Coordinates of C-alpha atoms and ligand atoms in Angstrom, one line a residue:
M1 CA -15.1 -11.7 19.7
K2 CA -12.1 -9.8 21.0
K3 CA -8.7 -11.4 20.5
Q4 CA -5.8 -10.8 22.9
V5 CA -2.8 -9.0 21.4
K6 CA -0.8 -8.7 24.6
N7 CA -1.7 -8.2 28.2
N8 CA -4.8 -5.9 28.3
V9 CA -4.6 -5.0 24.6
Y10 CA -7.2 -6.7 22.3
W11 CA -8.1 -6.8 18.6
V12 CA -11.7 -5.9 18.0
G13 CA -11.6 -5.3 14.2
K14 CA -13.2 -7.0 11.2
I15 CA -11.6 -9.7 9.1
D16 CA -13.0 -8.8 5.7
W17 CA -12.9 -12.1 3.7
E18 CA -15.2 -10.8 0.9
L19 CA -13.4 -7.6 0.1
E20 CA -12.3 -7.6 -3.5
E21 CA -11.2 -4.0 -4.2
F22 CA -10.1 -1.0 -2.3
H23 CA -9.8 2.8 -3.0
G24 CA -12.7 2.4 -5.5
S25 CA -11.3 -0.1 -8.0
D26 CA -7.7 1.2 -7.7
Y27 CA -6.4 -1.7 -5.5
S28 CA -7.3 -5.3 -6.1
V29 CA -7.8 -7.3 -2.9
T30 CA -7.2 -11.0 -3.8
V31 CA -6.7 -12.7 -0.4
G32 CA -9.2 -10.7 1.8
S33 CA -8.2 -8.0 4.1
S34 CA -9.0 -6.7 7.6
Q35 CA -9.7 -3.4 9.3
N36 CA -8.0 -3.7 12.6
S37 CA -9.4 -1.9 15.6
Y38 CA -7.9 -2.2 19.1
L39 CA -9.3 -2.1 22.6
I40 CA -7.0 -1.3 25.5
Q41 CA -8.4 -2.0 29.0
E42 CA -6.2 -0.5 31.6
E43 CA -7.4 1.9 34.3
K44 CA -8.7 3.8 31.3
T45 CA -10.5 2.1 28.4
V46 CA -9.3 3.1 25.0
L47 CA -10.5 2.3 21.5
I48 CA -8.0 2.7 18.6
D49 CA -9.6 3.2 15.2
T50 CA -12.9 1.6 14.0
V51 CA -13.8 -0.4 10.9
W52 CA -15.3 0.4 7.4
S53 CA -18.9 1.7 7.4
P54 CA -20.6 -1.5 5.9
H55 CA -19.5 -3.3 9.0
K56 CA -20.6 -0.6 11.5
D57 CA -23.5 -2.3 13.1
E58 CA -21.6 -5.6 13.5
F59 CA -18.6 -3.7 14.9
V60 CA -20.6 -1.8 17.5
E61 CA -22.6 -4.9 18.5
H62 CA -19.5 -7.0 19.0
L63 CA -17.8 -4.2 20.9
K64 CA -20.9 -4.1 23.3
E65 CA -20.3 -7.8 24.0
E66 CA -16.8 -7.1 25.1
V67 CA -17.2 -3.8 27.0
D68 CA -19.8 -1.4 28.3
L69 CA -19.5 1.4 25.7
N70 CA -20.0 3.9 28.4
S71 CA -16.8 2.8 30.0
I72 CA -14.8 3.8 27.0
D73 CA -12.7 6.8 28.1
Y74 CA -10.9 7.7 24.9
I75 CA -11.1 7.0 21.2
I76 CA -7.9 7.4 19.2
M77 CA -8.4 8.0 15.5
N78 CA -5.0 7.4 13.9
H79 CA -6.4 8.2 10.4
G80 CA -9.6 9.7 9.0
E81 CA -9.9 7.4 5.9
V82 CA -13.3 5.7 5.7
D83 CA -11.9 2.2 6.2
H84 CA -10.9 3.1 9.7
S85 CA -13.3 5.9 10.6
G86 CA -16.4 4.6 8.9
S87 CA -18.0 3.2 12.0
L88 CA -17.3 6.3 14.1
P89 CA -20.7 8.0 13.4
R90 CA -22.5 4.8 14.5
L91 CA -20.4 4.5 17.6
M92 CA -20.8 8.2 18.5
E93 CA -24.6 7.8 18.5
E94 CA -24.0 5.6 21.6
I95 CA -21.3 7.6 23.3
P96 CA -21.5 11.2 21.9
D97 CA -19.3 12.8 24.5
V98 CA -16.3 10.6 24.5
P99 CA -13.1 12.5 23.5
I100 CA -11.6 11.6 20.1
Y101 CA -7.8 12.1 19.9
C102 CA -6.5 12.8 16.4
T103 CA -4.2 15.1 14.5
K104 CA -5.2 18.6 13.3
N105 CA -5.5 17.2 9.8
A106 CA -7.7 14.4 11.0
L107 CA -10.0 16.9 12.6
D108 CA -10.4 18.4 9.1
S109 CA -10.9 15.0 7.4
L110 CA -13.3 13.6 10.0
V111 CA -15.4 16.7 10.2
G112 CA -15.3 17.0 6.4
Q113 CA -16.6 13.5 5.9
Y114 CA -19.1 13.1 8.8
H115 CA -20.1 16.7 9.5
H116 CA -20.0 16.5 13.3
P117 CA -17.9 19.5 14.4
E118 CA -19.6 19.1 17.8
W119 CA -17.8 15.8 18.6
N120 CA -15.3 16.1 21.5
F121 CA -12.1 16.3 19.4
K122 CA -8.8 16.6 21.1
V123 CA -6.0 17.5 18.7
V124 CA -2.6 16.0 19.4
K125 CA 0.8 16.3 17.8
T126 CA 4.1 14.3 17.8
G127 CA 5.3 13.8 21.4
D128 CA 2.0 14.4 23.1
S129 CA 0.9 11.6 25.4
L130 CA -2.1 10.4 27.3
D131 CA -2.0 8.6 30.6
I132 CA -4.1 5.5 30.7
G133 CA -3.3 4.3 34.2
N134 CA -1.3 1.3 35.6
G135 CA 1.8 3.3 34.7
K136 CA 1.1 3.2 31.0
K137 CA 0.9 6.0 28.4
L138 CA -0.1 6.4 24.8
V139 CA 2.4 8.5 22.9
F140 CA 1.4 10.0 19.6
V141 CA 3.6 10.3 16.5
E142 CA 2.3 12.2 13.5
M143 CA 2.8 10.2 10.2
R144 CA 2.0 13.0 7.8
M145 CA 1.6 11.8 4.2
L146 CA 2.0 8.2 5.3
H147 CA -0.2 8.1 3.4
W148 CA -2.6 10.9 4.2
P149 CA -1.8 14.3 5.8
D150 CA -3.9 13.2 8.8
S151 CA -2.1 9.9 9.5
M152 CA -0.7 9.2 12.9
A153 CA 0.8 6.3 14.9
T154 CA 0.2 5.6 18.6
Y155 CA 2.7 4.0 20.8
L156 CA 1.8 2.2 24.0
T157 CA 4.5 2.3 26.6
S158 CA 5.4 -0.7 28.8
D159 CA 3.7 -3.1 26.4
N160 CA 5.8 -1.6 23.7
I161 CA 3.2 -1.7 21.0
L162 CA 3.3 0.6 18.0
F163 CA -0.2 1.0 16.5
S164 CA 1.1 2.1 13.1
N165 CA -2.2 2.4 11.2
D166 CA -1.7 1.9 7.4
A167 CA 2.1 1.7 7.6
F168 CA 3.4 -1.9 7.7
G169 CA -0.1 -3.1 6.8
Q170 CA -1.2 -5.7 4.2
H171 CA -4.5 -6.4 2.5
Y172 CA -4.5 -9.9 3.7
A173 CA -7.1 -11.7 5.8
V174 CA -5.4 -13.4 8.7
E175 CA -7.9 -15.0 11.1
E176 CA -4.9 -16.1 13.3
L177 CA -4.0 -12.5 13.6
F178 CA -0.2 -12.7 13.9
D179 CA 2.7 -12.7 11.5
D180 CA 4.2 -15.9 12.8
L181 CA 0.8 -17.7 12.2
A182 CA 0.3 -16.2 8.7
E183 CA 1.4 -17.9 5.5
Q184 CA 4.8 -16.3 5.1
G185 CA 4.8 -16.1 1.3
L186 CA 1.5 -14.4 1.2
L187 CA 2.3 -12.1 4.1
W188 CA 5.5 -10.7 2.5
E189 CA 3.9 -10.6 -1.0
Q190 CA 1.0 -8.6 0.3
A191 CA 3.2 -6.3 2.4
M192 CA 5.2 -5.5 -0.6
K193 CA 2.2 -5.0 -2.9
Y194 CA 0.8 -2.6 -0.3
Y195 CA 4.0 -0.7 -0.1
A196 CA 4.4 -0.5 -3.9
N197 CA 0.9 0.6 -4.6
I198 CA 0.1 2.8 -1.6
L199 CA 3.3 4.1 0.1
N200 CA 5.9 4.2 -2.7
P201 CA 5.0 7.8 -3.8
F202 CA 5.9 8.9 -0.3
S203 CA 9.1 6.9 0.0
K204 CA 11.3 9.9 0.9
L205 CA 8.9 10.6 3.9
V206 CA 8.9 7.0 4.9
A207 CA 12.7 7.0 5.1
K208 CA 12.7 10.2 7.1
K209 CA 9.9 8.9 9.5
L210 CA 11.7 5.6 10.1
E211 CA 14.8 7.5 11.1
E212 CA 12.8 9.7 13.4
I213 CA 11.1 6.8 15.0
L214 CA 14.3 4.8 15.4
A215 CA 16.0 7.9 16.9
L216 CA 13.4 7.9 19.7
N217 CA 14.8 4.6 20.8
L218 CA 11.5 3.2 21.8
P219 CA 11.5 -0.5 22.4
I220 CA 9.0 -1.9 19.9
D221 CA 7.9 -5.5 20.7
I222 CA 4.8 -5.4 18.4
I223 CA 3.7 -3.4 15.4
A224 CA 0.0 -3.5 15.1
P225 CA -1.1 -2.0 11.8
S226 CA -4.7 -1.3 10.7
H227 CA -4.7 -4.0 7.9
G228 CA -3.6 -7.6 7.9
A229 CA -1.3 -9.4 10.3
I230 CA 0.1 -8.0 13.5
W231 CA 3.9 -8.1 13.6
R232 CA 4.7 -9.7 16.9
D233 CA 7.4 -12.2 15.8
R234 CA 9.4 -10.1 13.3
P235 CA 8.6 -6.4 13.8
G236 CA 12.2 -5.6 13.1
D237 CA 12.1 -7.4 9.8
I238 CA 9.2 -5.3 8.4
V239 CA 10.9 -2.1 9.6
E240 CA 14.1 -3.2 7.8
A241 CA 12.1 -4.1 4.7
Y242 CA 10.5 -0.6 4.7
A243 CA 13.9 1.0 5.1
K244 CA 15.0 -0.9 1.9
W245 CA 11.8 -0.4 0.0
A246 CA 11.9 3.4 0.7
N247 CA 15.3 3.7 -0.8
A248 CA 14.8 3.5 -4.6
Y249 CA 14.3 -0.3 -4.2
Q250 CA 15.2 -2.7 -7.0
E251 CA 16.2 -6.3 -7.6
D252 CA 17.9 -7.8 -10.6
R253 CA 14.7 -8.0 -12.5
I254 CA 13.3 -6.6 -15.7
T255 CA 9.6 -6.3 -16.4
I256 CA 8.2 -6.1 -19.9
F257 CA 4.7 -4.9 -20.2
Y258 CA 2.7 -4.2 -23.4
D259 CA -0.6 -4.4 -25.2
S260 CA -1.0 -5.5 -28.8
M261 CA -3.6 -5.4 -31.5
W262 CA -2.5 -8.2 -33.9
E263 CA 0.4 -9.8 -32.1
A264 CA 3.2 -7.9 -33.7
T265 CA 4.0 -6.0 -30.5
T266 CA 3.5 -9.3 -28.6
A267 CA 6.3 -10.9 -30.8
M268 CA 8.6 -8.0 -30.0
A269 CA 7.9 -8.4 -26.2
H270 CA 8.8 -12.1 -26.3
E271 CA 11.9 -11.5 -28.4
L272 CA 13.1 -8.8 -26.0
A273 CA 12.6 -11.2 -23.1
R274 CA 14.8 -13.8 -24.8
E275 CA 17.5 -11.3 -25.6
I276 CA 17.5 -9.9 -22.1
S277 CA 17.9 -13.4 -20.7
K278 CA 20.7 -14.1 -23.1
A279 CA 22.5 -10.8 -22.3
S280 CA 22.1 -11.3 -18.5
P281 CA 21.2 -14.9 -17.5
S282 CA 20.9 -14.1 -13.8
T283 CA 18.3 -11.3 -14.4
K284 CA 14.7 -12.3 -13.7
V285 CA 12.6 -11.4 -16.8
K286 CA 8.9 -11.3 -16.9
V287 CA 6.4 -10.4 -19.6
F288 CA 2.9 -9.1 -19.0
N289 CA 0.1 -8.2 -21.4
V290 CA -1.5 -5.3 -19.5
A291 CA -5.0 -6.2 -20.7
Q292 CA -4.8 -9.6 -19.0
T293 CA -2.8 -8.6 -15.9
D294 CA -3.9 -7.4 -12.4
R295 CA -2.5 -3.9 -12.5
N296 CA -1.5 -3.7 -8.8
D297 CA 0.5 -6.9 -9.2
L298 CA 2.1 -5.4 -12.3
M299 CA 3.0 -2.3 -10.2
T300 CA 4.6 -4.5 -7.7
E301 CA 6.7 -6.1 -10.4
V302 CA 7.7 -2.7 -11.6
F303 CA 8.6 -1.7 -8.1
R304 CA 10.9 -4.7 -7.8
S305 CA 12.6 -4.1 -11.2
K306 CA 15.8 -2.3 -12.1
A307 CA 14.4 -1.7 -15.6
V308 CA 11.2 -2.0 -17.6
A309 CA 10.3 -2.2 -21.3
V310 CA 6.9 -0.8 -22.4
G311 CA 5.2 -1.6 -25.7
S312 CA 2.3 -0.5 -27.7
P313 CA 1.4 -0.4 -31.3
T314 CA 0.6 3.0 -32.8
V315 CA -3.1 3.5 -33.0
G316 CA -4.8 6.7 -34.1
R317 CA -1.4 8.5 -33.9
D318 CA -1.3 7.4 -30.2
I319 CA -0.9 4.4 -28.0
L320 CA -3.5 1.9 -26.9
T321 CA -5.7 3.1 -24.1
S322 CA -4.8 0.1 -21.9
M323 CA -1.2 1.2 -22.0
A324 CA -2.0 4.9 -21.5
G325 CA -4.0 4.0 -18.3
I326 CA -1.2 1.8 -17.0
L327 CA 1.5 4.5 -17.7
H328 CA -0.6 7.0 -15.8
F329 CA -0.6 4.7 -12.8
V330 CA 3.2 4.1 -13.2
K331 CA 3.7 7.9 -13.1
E332 CA 1.5 8.3 -10.1
L333 CA 3.6 5.8 -8.1
H334 CA 6.8 7.9 -8.5
F335 CA 9.3 5.1 -9.0
E336 CA 12.9 6.1 -8.8
N337 CA 16.2 5.0 -10.3
K338 CA 14.9 2.7 -13.0
K339 CA 15.7 2.4 -16.7
A340 CA 13.0 2.0 -19.4
A341 CA 13.0 1.0 -23.1
V342 CA 10.1 1.4 -25.5
F343 CA 8.9 -0.8 -28.4
G344 CA 5.9 -1.1 -30.7
S345 CA 4.7 -1.9 -34.2
Y346 CA 3.1 0.5 -36.7
G347 CA 1.6 0.6 -40.1
W348 CA 1.6 4.2 -41.1
S349 CA 2.6 7.2 -39.0
G350 CA 4.3 5.4 -36.1
E351 CA 4.1 7.9 -33.2
G352 CA 3.7 5.1 -30.6
N353 CA 7.3 4.9 -29.5
K354 CA 7.7 8.6 -29.2
I355 CA 4.7 8.8 -27.0
L356 CA 5.8 5.9 -24.8
R357 CA 9.2 7.6 -24.5
E358 CA 7.6 10.9 -23.4
K359 CA 5.4 9.2 -20.9
M360 CA 8.2 7.1 -19.3
T361 CA 10.4 10.2 -19.1
E362 CA 7.6 12.1 -17.4
A363 CA 7.2 9.2 -15.0
G364 CA 10.9 9.6 -13.9
F365 CA 12.5 6.7 -15.8
Q366 CA 15.8 6.9 -17.6
V367 CA 14.7 5.9 -21.1
V368 CA 17.5 4.3 -23.1
E369 CA 18.2 5.3 -26.7
P370 CA 17.8 1.9 -28.5
E371 CA 14.2 0.9 -29.2
M372 CA 12.2 -1.6 -31.2
K373 CA 10.1 0.0 -33.9
I374 CA 8.8 -2.3 -36.5
K375 CA 6.6 -1.7 -39.5
W376 CA 3.8 -4.3 -40.0
K377 CA 4.5 -7.8 -39.0
P378 CA 8.1 -8.4 -37.7
T379 CA 10.5 -10.5 -39.7
A380 CA 13.3 -12.4 -38.0
E381 CA 15.7 -9.6 -39.2
D382 CA 13.4 -6.9 -37.7
L383 CA 13.4 -8.7 -34.3
K384 CA 17.2 -8.4 -34.1
Q385 CA 16.5 -4.8 -32.8
A386 CA 15.9 -6.5 -29.5
V387 CA 19.7 -7.2 -29.1
E388 CA 20.6 -3.5 -28.6
V389 CA 17.7 -2.8 -26.4
A390 CA 18.5 -5.8 -24.2
K391 CA 22.1 -4.6 -24.0
A392 CA 21.1 -1.1 -23.0
L393 CA 18.8 -2.4 -20.3
T394 CA 21.1 -4.9 -18.8
E395 CA 24.5 -3.1 -18.9
Ligands
FEO401 FE1 -6.4 1.9 5.5 FE2 -5.6 5.0 4.5 O1 -6.7 3.7 5.1

């Protein structure tokens, strides 16, 4: 069933309550999600984006209940990724000649994935527009690398709706559709998790694109992303949040994450937390064992932090694989302007700290000199190493 967004603009997407992971297993989906598709019924009928392929039959059947598919004049594909384009082949079986508006890069991604170069593609670039009647126009804005080279946003004049695709989205199932009806804690938590885990590597481009969009002086009443709640109540707040998040974001927080074999590194993590709290009582300190923590939630904690401490015992002249995997992810997300400290226990050769130091430096963190490196099981005296580390992280 279509749901009204504003005037003749309707949501025709899929609320995906059962979704548990995204991008393979790289993103944990804990509160459902949605793939938002929009139908505009002015003099021209326009469909913006589709939904993920497992829902393609349901999507097309529901769409048929709302509109004669043959009356669709234009399809806008803001992005070629499968969660938004997956139902396109099914839809094109029904209406093979309908023009598909997309960026040059989306032409490449759509043809590359679906192998239909004969579809009626119309390539658009920033500033191009499409008249849809009743005095309204769609204006296209390329969103290159936000988060794919093919990404684009579409702005509907007069109704002042920005269909932003992935930008400003959340993996959060909101049957009520709108930001003001969503649970506020979850909404903002999921918006931040989405930014930290998907958009953070492109923060410089996000900042530039926001400036570019704001310079256009387009009135924006609604931001309608391709996942989660539609921002009709507080579109300005999410734009403001993105402007902050894109600028080497940090809070007065320190995140400690580690893995341990026989609890020695665990004891070091806990002592470090106590010392940080002593050195700076206002700083929010959290400790995570990476083997027991959702890694996307952990990345969100890192995103919010001004500093981190990472710990692993030395094993086989290296670090634990759980930590190696997490540090790979940390590097991939390109955090900026954050300090790091390293800690770990050892029995013989003790390369762990050196490796942690290298990996965190490579990931762009400013690694502080003091560290905790303790042979075998820590004594109370050994644990005093935490004092200097805490000082270096909090000063
Ligand atoms: Fe929601 Fe990049 O796809």
